[in-house]
Coordinates of C-alpha atoms in Angstrom, one line a residue:
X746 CA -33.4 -1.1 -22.6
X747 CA -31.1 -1.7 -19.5
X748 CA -28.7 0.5 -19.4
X749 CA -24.9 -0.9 -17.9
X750 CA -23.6 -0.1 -15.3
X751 CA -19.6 -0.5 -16.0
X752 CA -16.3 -0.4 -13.9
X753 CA -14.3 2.5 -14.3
X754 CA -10.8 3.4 -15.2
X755 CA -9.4 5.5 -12.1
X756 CA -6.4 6.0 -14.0
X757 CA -3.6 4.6 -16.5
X758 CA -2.2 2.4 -14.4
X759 CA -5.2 0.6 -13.0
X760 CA -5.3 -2.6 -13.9
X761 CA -8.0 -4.1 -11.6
X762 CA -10.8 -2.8 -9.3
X763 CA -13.6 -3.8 -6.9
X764 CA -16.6 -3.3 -5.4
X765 CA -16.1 -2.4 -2.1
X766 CA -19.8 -1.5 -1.1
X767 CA -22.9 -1.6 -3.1
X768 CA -25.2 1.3 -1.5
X769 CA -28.1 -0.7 -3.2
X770 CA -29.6 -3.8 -3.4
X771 CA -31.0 -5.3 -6.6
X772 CA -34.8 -4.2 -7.3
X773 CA -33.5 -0.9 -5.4
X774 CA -35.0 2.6 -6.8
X775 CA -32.0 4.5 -8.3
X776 CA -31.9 8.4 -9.5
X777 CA -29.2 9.5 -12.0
X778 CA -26.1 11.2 -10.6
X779 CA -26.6 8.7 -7.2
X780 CA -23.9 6.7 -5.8
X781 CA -24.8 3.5 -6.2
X782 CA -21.4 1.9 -5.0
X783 CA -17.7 2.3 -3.8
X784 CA -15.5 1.6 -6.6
X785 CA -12.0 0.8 -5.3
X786 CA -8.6 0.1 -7.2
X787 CA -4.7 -0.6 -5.6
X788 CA -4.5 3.0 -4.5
X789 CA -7.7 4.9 -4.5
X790 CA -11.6 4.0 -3.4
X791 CA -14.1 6.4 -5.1
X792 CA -17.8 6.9 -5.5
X793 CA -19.6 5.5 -8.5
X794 CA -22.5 7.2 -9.5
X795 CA -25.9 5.5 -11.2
X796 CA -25.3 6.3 -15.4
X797 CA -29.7 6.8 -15.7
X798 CA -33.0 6.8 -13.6
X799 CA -35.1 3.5 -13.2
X800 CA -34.0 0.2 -10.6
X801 CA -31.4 -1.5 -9.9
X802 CA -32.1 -4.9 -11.6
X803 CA -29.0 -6.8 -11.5
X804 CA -25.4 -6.8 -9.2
X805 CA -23.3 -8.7 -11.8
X806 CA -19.7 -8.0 -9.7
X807 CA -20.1 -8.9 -6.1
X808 CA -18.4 -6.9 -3.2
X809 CA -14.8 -7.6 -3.2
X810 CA -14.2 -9.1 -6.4
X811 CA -11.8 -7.7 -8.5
X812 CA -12.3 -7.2 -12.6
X813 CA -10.6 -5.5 -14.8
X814 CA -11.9 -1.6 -15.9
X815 CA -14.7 -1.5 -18.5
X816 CA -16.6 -5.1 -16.9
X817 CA -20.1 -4.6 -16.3
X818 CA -20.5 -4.8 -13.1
X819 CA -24.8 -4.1 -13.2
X820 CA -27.6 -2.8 -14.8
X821 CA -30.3 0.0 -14.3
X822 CA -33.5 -0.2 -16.1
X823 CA -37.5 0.2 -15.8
X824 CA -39.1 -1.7 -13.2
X825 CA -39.7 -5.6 -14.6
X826 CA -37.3 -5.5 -17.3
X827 CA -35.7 -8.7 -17.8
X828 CA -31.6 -8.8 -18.2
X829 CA -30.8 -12.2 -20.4
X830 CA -28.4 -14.4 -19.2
X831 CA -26.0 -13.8 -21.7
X832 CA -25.8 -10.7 -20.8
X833 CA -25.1 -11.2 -17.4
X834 CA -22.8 -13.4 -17.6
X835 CA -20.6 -11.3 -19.6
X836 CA -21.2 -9.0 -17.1
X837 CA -19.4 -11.1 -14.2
X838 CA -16.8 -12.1 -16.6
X839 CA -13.5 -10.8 -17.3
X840 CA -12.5 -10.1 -21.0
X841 CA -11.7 -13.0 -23.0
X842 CA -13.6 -15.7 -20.2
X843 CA -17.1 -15.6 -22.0
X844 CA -16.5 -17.6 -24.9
X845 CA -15.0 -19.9 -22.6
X846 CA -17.9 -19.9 -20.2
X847 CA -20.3 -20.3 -22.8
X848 CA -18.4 -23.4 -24.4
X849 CA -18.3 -24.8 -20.7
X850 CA -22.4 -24.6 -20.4
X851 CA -24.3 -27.9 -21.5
X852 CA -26.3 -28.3 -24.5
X853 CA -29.3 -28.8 -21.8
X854 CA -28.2 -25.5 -19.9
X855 CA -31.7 -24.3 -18.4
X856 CA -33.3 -21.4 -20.3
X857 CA -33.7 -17.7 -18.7
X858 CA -35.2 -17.6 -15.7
X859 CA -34.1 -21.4 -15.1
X860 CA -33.1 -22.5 -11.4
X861 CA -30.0 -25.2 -12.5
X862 CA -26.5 -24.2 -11.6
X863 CA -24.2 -24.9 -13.9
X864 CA -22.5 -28.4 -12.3
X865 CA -18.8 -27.7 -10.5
X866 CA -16.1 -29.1 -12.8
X867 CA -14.0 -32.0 -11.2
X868 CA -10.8 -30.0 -11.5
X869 CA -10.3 -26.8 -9.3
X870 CA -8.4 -25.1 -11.8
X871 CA -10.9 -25.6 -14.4
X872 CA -13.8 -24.5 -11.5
X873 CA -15.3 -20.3 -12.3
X874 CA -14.6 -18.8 -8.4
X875 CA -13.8 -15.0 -8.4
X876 CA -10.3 -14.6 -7.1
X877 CA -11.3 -12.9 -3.5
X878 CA -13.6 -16.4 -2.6
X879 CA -10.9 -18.8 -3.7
X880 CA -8.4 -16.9 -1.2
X881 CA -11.3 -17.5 1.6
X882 CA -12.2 -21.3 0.7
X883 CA -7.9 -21.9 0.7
X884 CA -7.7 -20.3 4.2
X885 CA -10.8 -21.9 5.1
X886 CA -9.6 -25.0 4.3
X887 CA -12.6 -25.6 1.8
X888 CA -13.1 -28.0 -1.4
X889 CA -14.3 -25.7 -3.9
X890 CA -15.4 -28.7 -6.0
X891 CA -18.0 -29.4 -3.4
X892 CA -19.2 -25.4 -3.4
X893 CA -22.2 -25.5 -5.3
X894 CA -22.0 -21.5 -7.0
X895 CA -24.6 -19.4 -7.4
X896 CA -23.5 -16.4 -9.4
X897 CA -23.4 -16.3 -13.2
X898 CA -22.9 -19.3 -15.0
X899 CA -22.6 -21.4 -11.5
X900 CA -19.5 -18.9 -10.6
X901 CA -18.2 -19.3 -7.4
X902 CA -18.7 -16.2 -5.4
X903 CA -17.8 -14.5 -2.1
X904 CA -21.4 -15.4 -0.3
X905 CA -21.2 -19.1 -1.3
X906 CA -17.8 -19.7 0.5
X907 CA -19.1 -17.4 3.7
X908 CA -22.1 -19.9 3.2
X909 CA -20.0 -22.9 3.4
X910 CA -17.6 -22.0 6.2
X911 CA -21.1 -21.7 8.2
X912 CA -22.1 -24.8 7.1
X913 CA -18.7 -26.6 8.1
X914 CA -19.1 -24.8 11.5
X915 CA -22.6 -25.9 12.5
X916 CA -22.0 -29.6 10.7
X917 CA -21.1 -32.3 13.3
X918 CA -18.0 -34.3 11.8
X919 CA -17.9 -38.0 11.7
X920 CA -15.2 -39.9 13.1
X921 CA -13.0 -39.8 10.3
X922 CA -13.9 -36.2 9.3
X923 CA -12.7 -35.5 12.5
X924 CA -9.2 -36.2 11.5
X925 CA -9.2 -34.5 8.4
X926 CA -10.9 -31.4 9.7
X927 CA -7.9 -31.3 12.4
X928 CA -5.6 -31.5 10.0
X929 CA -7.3 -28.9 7.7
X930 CA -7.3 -26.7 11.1
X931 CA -3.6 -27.2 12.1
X932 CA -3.5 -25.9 8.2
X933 CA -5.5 -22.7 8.9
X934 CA -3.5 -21.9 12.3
X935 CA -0.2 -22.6 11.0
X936 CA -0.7 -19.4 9.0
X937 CA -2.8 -17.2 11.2
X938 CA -2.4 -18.0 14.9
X939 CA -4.7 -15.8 16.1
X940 CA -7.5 -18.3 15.0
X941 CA -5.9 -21.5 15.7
X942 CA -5.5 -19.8 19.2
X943 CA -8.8 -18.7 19.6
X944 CA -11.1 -20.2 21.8
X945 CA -14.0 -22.1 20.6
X946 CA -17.0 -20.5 19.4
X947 CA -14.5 -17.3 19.1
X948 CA -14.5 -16.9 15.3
X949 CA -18.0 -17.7 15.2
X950 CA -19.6 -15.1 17.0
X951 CA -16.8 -12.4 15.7
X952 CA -17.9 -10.0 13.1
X953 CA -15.9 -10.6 9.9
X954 CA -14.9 -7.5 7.8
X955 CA -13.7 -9.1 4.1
X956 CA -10.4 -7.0 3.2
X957 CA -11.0 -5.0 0.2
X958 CA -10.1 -2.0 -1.5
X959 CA -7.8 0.5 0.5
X960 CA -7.8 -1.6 3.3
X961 CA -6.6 -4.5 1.4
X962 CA -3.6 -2.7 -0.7
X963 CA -2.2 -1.2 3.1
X964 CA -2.0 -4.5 5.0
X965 CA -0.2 -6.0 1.8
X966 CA 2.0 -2.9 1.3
X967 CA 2.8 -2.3 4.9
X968 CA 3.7 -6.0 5.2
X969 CA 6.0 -6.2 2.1
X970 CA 7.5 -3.3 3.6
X971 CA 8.5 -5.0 6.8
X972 CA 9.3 -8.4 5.5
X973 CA 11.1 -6.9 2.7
X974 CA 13.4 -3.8 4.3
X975 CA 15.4 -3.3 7.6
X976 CA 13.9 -0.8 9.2
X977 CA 15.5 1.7 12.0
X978 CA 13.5 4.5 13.5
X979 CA 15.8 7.9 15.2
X980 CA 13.9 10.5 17.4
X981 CA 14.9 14.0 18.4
X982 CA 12.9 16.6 19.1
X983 CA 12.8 20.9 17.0
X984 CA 12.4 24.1 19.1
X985 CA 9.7 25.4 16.9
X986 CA 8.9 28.4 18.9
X987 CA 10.5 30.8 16.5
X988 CA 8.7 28.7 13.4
X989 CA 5.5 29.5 15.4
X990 CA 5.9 33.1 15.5
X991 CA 7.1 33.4 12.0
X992 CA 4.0 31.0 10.4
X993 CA 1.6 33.6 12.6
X994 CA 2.7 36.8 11.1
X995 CA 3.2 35.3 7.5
X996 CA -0.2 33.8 7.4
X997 CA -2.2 36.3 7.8
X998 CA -0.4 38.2 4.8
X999 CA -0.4 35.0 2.7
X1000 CA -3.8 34.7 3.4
X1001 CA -4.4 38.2 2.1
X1002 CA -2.1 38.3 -1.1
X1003 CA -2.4 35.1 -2.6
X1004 CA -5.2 33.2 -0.5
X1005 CA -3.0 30.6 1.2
X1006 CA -3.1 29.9 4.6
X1007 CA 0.4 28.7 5.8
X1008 CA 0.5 25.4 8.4
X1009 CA 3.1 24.2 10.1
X1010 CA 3.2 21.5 7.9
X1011 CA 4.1 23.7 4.9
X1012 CA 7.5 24.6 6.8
X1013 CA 8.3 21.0 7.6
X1014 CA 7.7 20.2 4.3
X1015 CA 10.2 22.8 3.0
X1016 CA 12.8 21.8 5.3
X1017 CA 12.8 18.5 4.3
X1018 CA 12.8 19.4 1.1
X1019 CA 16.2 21.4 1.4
X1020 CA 17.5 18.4 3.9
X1021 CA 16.9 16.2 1.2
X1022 CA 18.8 17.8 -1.1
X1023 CA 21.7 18.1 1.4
X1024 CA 21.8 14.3 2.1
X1025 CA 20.8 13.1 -1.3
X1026 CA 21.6 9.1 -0.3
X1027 CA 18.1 9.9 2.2
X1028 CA 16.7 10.9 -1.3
X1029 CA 16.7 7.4 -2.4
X1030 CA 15.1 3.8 -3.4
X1031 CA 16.6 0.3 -3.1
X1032 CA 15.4 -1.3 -6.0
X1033 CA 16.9 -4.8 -7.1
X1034 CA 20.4 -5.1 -5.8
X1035 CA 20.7 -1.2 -6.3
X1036 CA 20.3 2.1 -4.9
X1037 CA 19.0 4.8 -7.3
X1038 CA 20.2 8.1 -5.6
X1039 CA 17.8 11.1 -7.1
X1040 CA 18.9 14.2 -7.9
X1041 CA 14.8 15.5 -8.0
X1042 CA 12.2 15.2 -4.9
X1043 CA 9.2 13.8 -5.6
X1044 CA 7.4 14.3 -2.2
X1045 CA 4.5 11.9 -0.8
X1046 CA 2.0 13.2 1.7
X1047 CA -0.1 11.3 3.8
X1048 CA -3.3 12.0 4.2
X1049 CA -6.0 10.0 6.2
X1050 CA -8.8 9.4 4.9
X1051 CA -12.2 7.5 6.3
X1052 CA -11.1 4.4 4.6
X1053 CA -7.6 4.7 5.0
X1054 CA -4.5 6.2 3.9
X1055 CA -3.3 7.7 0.8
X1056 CA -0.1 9.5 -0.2
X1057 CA -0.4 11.8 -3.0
X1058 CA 2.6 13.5 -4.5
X1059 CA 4.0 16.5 -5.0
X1060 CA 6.5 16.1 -8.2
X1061 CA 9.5 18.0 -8.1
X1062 CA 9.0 19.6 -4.6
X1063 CA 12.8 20.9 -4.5
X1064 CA 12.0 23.9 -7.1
X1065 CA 8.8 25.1 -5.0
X1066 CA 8.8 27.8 -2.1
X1067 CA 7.0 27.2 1.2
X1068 CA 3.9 28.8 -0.5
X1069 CA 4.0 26.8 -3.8
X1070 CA 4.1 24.0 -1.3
X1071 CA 1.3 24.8 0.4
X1072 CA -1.0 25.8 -2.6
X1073 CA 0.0 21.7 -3.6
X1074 CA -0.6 20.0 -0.3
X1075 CA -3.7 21.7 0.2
X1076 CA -4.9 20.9 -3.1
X1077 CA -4.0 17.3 -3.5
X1078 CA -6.0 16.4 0.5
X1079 CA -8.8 18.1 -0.9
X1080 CA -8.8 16.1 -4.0
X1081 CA -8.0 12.9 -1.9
X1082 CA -10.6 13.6 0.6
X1083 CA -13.8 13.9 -2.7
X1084 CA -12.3 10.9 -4.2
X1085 CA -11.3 13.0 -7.3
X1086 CA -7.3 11.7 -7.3
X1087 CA -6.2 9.9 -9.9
X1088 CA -4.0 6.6 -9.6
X1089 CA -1.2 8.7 -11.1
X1090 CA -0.8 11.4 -8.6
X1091 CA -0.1 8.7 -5.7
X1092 CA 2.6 6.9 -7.6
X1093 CA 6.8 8.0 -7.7
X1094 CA 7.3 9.5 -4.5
X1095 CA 10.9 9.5 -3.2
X1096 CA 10.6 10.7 0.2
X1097 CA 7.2 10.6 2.6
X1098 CA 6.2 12.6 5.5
X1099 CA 3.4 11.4 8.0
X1100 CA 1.8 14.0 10.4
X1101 CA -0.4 12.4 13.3
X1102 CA 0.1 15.6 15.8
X1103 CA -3.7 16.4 15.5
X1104 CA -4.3 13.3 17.1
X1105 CA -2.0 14.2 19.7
X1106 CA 0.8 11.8 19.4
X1107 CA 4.0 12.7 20.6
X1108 CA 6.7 9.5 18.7
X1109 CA 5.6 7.0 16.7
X1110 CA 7.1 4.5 14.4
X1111 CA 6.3 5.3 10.3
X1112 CA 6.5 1.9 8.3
X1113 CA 8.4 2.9 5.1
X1114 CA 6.3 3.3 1.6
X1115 CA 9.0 1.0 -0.4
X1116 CA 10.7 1.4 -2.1
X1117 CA 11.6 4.7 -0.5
X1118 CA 14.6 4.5 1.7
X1119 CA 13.4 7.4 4.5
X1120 CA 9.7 8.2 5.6
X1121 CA 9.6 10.9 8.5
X1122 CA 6.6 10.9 11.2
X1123 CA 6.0 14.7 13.0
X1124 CA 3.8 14.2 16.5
X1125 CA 2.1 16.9 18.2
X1126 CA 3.9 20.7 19.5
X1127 CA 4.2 20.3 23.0
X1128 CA 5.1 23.7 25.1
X1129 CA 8.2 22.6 27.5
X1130 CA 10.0 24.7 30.0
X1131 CA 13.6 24.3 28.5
X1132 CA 16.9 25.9 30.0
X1133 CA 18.7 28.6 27.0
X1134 CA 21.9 28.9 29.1
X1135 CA 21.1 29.4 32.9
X1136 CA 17.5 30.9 31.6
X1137 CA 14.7 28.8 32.2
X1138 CA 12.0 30.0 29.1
X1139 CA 9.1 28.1 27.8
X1140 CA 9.9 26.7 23.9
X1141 CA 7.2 25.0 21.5
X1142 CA 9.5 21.7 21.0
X1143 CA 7.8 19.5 17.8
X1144 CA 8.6 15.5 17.9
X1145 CA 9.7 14.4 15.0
X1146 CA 10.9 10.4 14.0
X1147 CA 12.5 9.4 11.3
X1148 CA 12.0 5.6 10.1
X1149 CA 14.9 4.6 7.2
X1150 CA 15.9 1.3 5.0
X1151 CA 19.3 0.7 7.4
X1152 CA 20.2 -1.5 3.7
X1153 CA 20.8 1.9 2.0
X1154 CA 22.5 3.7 4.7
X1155 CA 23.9 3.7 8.4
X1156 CA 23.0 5.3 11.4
X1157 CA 25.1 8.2 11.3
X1158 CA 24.5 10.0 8.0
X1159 CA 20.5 9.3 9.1
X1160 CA 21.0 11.3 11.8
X1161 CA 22.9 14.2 10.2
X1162 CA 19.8 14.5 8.1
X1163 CA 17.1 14.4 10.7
X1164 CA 20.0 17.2 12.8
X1165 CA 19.5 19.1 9.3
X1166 CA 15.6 19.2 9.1
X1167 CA 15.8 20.0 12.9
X1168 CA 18.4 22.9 12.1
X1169 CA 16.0 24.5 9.3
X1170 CA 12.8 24.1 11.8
X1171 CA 15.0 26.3 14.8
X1172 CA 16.5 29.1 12.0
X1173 CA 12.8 29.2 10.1
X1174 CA 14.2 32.1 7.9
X1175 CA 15.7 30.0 6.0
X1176 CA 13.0 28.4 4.8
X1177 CA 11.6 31.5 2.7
X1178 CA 14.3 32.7 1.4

C-alpha cells in the first residue's frame, strides 16, 4: 500500500508551508531517510525526508504552493502501484475543499486513469488554482477561466500558468487583441516597471526564479518594513584593539574550562545587551499607535544561510554573561544552518544585530526586522593608524551602523546609545564583569 508522504508541522505557529524543491521526479527510486524535498514555511526551509523505501509515484503539492501542515503532499510505494484519484485529490487539497471538489466533478467524470480535465467553471472565484499560480496569471494579466488545469481535479497549478504566459508570448494578436493586450501590459508595468521597461524579447529569454519559501517571506518582510517605518541609519566607528587583546587571552582559557571559543561577536553582543538596558526606548516595538518599551531583551541574530536569512533568538539575553551568550549564539547557527530550528525560536526578538564583516564590508544599511524599533549592522575590523594625543599608534577600529524607527525616537538619544555600545567595546572589562 502507498505510503503518504505528508507536510509537516515546523512548529506551533505554522500555519502554511511549501514545496520549495522536489529533489525527485515522480517514478524516481527513493530510499528511506532520503531527502526527497525542501519543505519551507514563513520563517524556516528544511529538508524532508522519504517516510519508506520503493518510488516516488505521485507529486500531489507542486513547487511553490502553499497547504496547510498535515496535506499530503505525495506518495511512495512499489514500482506500478496505482494511487486512486480520490486519493490524490485529497492529496492536493486543503482541509475541508474535498467534499467540495468532489460535489464539483460531473456525474460523467472519467474513471482512473481517464485523460478529461475537469471543465473550468465560468466564475474565477468558483475556479480550483493554488494560490501561488493565481498571483502569476493576475500579474500576467491572464484569464484563468481560459486556463485549462492539469493537476487534480482540473486544479489550476503553477506549470499551467508558466504554460500560458508562453503561449500568450509566441501567439500573434489580432487587431483587436492588440488593444487589449496593451492595455493588459500597461496593467503589468504599472506595477513592476522593470518589465514594462524592458526591451522586447527581454523577459523572454530571462531565467525566471518563482519566489518561494525564505526568499518569498524576506522580500515581503523587508518591504513592509520600508513602506511601513521611517527609517534613519547613524555610523561611528569602536577602537577595538583593547577588545582584541582581551577576546585572545580569554579564549584560549574559555576554550579549555568550559569548551567555548569566544568571538568578537560574543562581546558585541554583550555590549548591546547592557546598552539596551541603559536606553530602554531603543529596547522597543511600535505596534498600533503605541510604543511597548521592554524591560527584558529578547535578542535576534542573523545568520545567513544558503537560502537566505534567519534570525534566531536569544530570550532574555540581559541575565546572560559574555560566555552564556556565546554558548546560545553558537548553538542556535548551528541549529539554523541543519535546518533543525523551530518556528518558535525566530519569533519575539526586540533588538537585532547583523554582522557582514566576514564579507569584508565596512558600513552598510540594516532594514529593520519590524516591529523592532533599532537593528545594528557591525562591518569588518580594519587596522588604522590613529593619533592617542600627539602619538601616532595603530588601533583595530570596528564599523558599526545603527538603523532605528525615527517614529519611536529622535536622533539624539539614538546616538547616545550607539556612543554607549561604542563605550563598552573601548573599556571591554566591563563586559565580563
Amino acid at each position: 500500500m502507498a505510503v503518504e508522504v505528508v507536510m509537516p508541522k515546523l512548529g506551533m505557529a505554522m500555519k502554511e508551508g511549501s514545496v520549495s524543491l522536489w529533489h525527485k521526479k515522480e517514478g524516481d527510486p527513493v530510499t528511506k531517510g532520503e531527502i526527497i524535498a525542501n519543505i519551507g514555511s514563513e520563517k524556516i526551509e528544511t529538508d524532508l525526508e522519504a517516510p519508506a523505501d520503493g518510488v516516488l509515484l505521485k507529486i500531489a503539492v507542486p513547487e511553490g504552493e502553499g497547504v496547510p501542515p498535515g496535506t499530503i503532499i505525495g506518495y511512495i510505494g512499489q514500482p506500478g502501484e496505482q494511487v486512486g484519484t480520490a486519493a490524490a485529490g485529497a492529496a492536493g487539497a486543503k482541509p475541508g475543499e474535498n467534499a467540495a471538489a468532489d460535489a464539483a466533478l460531473p456525474s460523467d467524470a472519467a474513471p482512473a486513469g481517464g485523460s478529461a480535465p475537469a471543465e473550468a467553471p465560468a466564475h474565477g472565484r468558483d475556479i480550483k488554482i493554488s494560490p501561488v499560480a493565481r498571483k502569476m496569471a493576475e500579474a500576467a494579466g491572464l484569464d484563468i477561466a481560459k486556463i485549462t488545469g492539469t493537476g487534480p481535479q482540473g486544479r489550476i497549478t503553477k506549470e499551467d500558468v508558466e504554460h500560458a504566459i508562453a503561449n500568450a508570448a509566441s501567439t500573434p494578436a489580432s487587431a483587436g487583441e492588440a488593444a487589449a493586450s496593451s492595455d493588459s501590459q500597461a496593467s503589468v508595468g504599472s506595477t513592476n516597471p522593470a518589465l514594462a521597461a524592458a526591451p522586447s524579447g527581454f523577459v523572454e529569454h530571462a531565467e525566471q526564479i518563482p519566489v518561494a519559501g525564505i526568499r518569498k517571506v524576506i522580500a515581503a518582510r523587508m518591504l513592509d518594513s520600508l513602506q511601513q517605518s521611517a527609517q534613519l541609519t547613524l555610523t561611528l566607528r569602536a577602537d577595538v584593539t583593547d577588545l582584541l587583546a582581551l577576546q585572545k587571552r580569554m579564549s584560549e582559557t574559555a576554550q579549555k574550562q568550559h569548551e567555548v571559543k569566544l568571538t568578537v561577536t560574543d562581546f558585541i553582543a554583550r555590549a548591546v545587551v547592557l546598552s539596551l538596558k541603559r536606553h530602554k526606548q531603543m529596547n522597543s516595538a511600535y505596534i498600533g499607535d503605541r510604543i511597548h518599551v521592554f524591560d527584558h531583551v529578547h535578542l535576534g541574530i542573523a545568520v545567513a544561510l544558503d537560502k537566505g536569512l534567519v534570525v534566531p533568538v536569544i530570550r532574555h539575553a540581559d541575565q546572560y554573561s559574555v560566555l552564556d551568550l556565546s554558548r546560545h549564539i553558537k548553538a542556535l547557527a548551528q541549529q539554523a544552518r541543519s535546518g533543525q530550528l523551530g518556528s518558535d525560536a525566530l519569533q519575539g526578538s526586540t533588538f537585532t544585530i547583523t554582522n557582514l564583516g566576514a564579507y569584508g564590508i565596512d558600513y552598510f544599511t540594516p532594514i529593520l526586522n519590524t516591529p523592532e524599533a533599532g537593528i545594528l549592522g557591525v562591518g569588518a575590523v580594519t587596522d588604522t593608524p590613529v593619533y592617542r594625543g600627539d602619538e601616532l599608534q595603530r588601533r583595530s577600529l570596528l564599523p558599526l551602523s545603527l538603523t532605528f524607527d525615527h517614529r519611536v525616537l529622535d536622533g539624539a538619544p539614538a546616538a547616545e546609545f550607539l556612543r554607549a555600545v561604542k563605550d563598552a567595546l573601548e573599556d571591554p572589562y566591563r563586559l565580563v564583569l
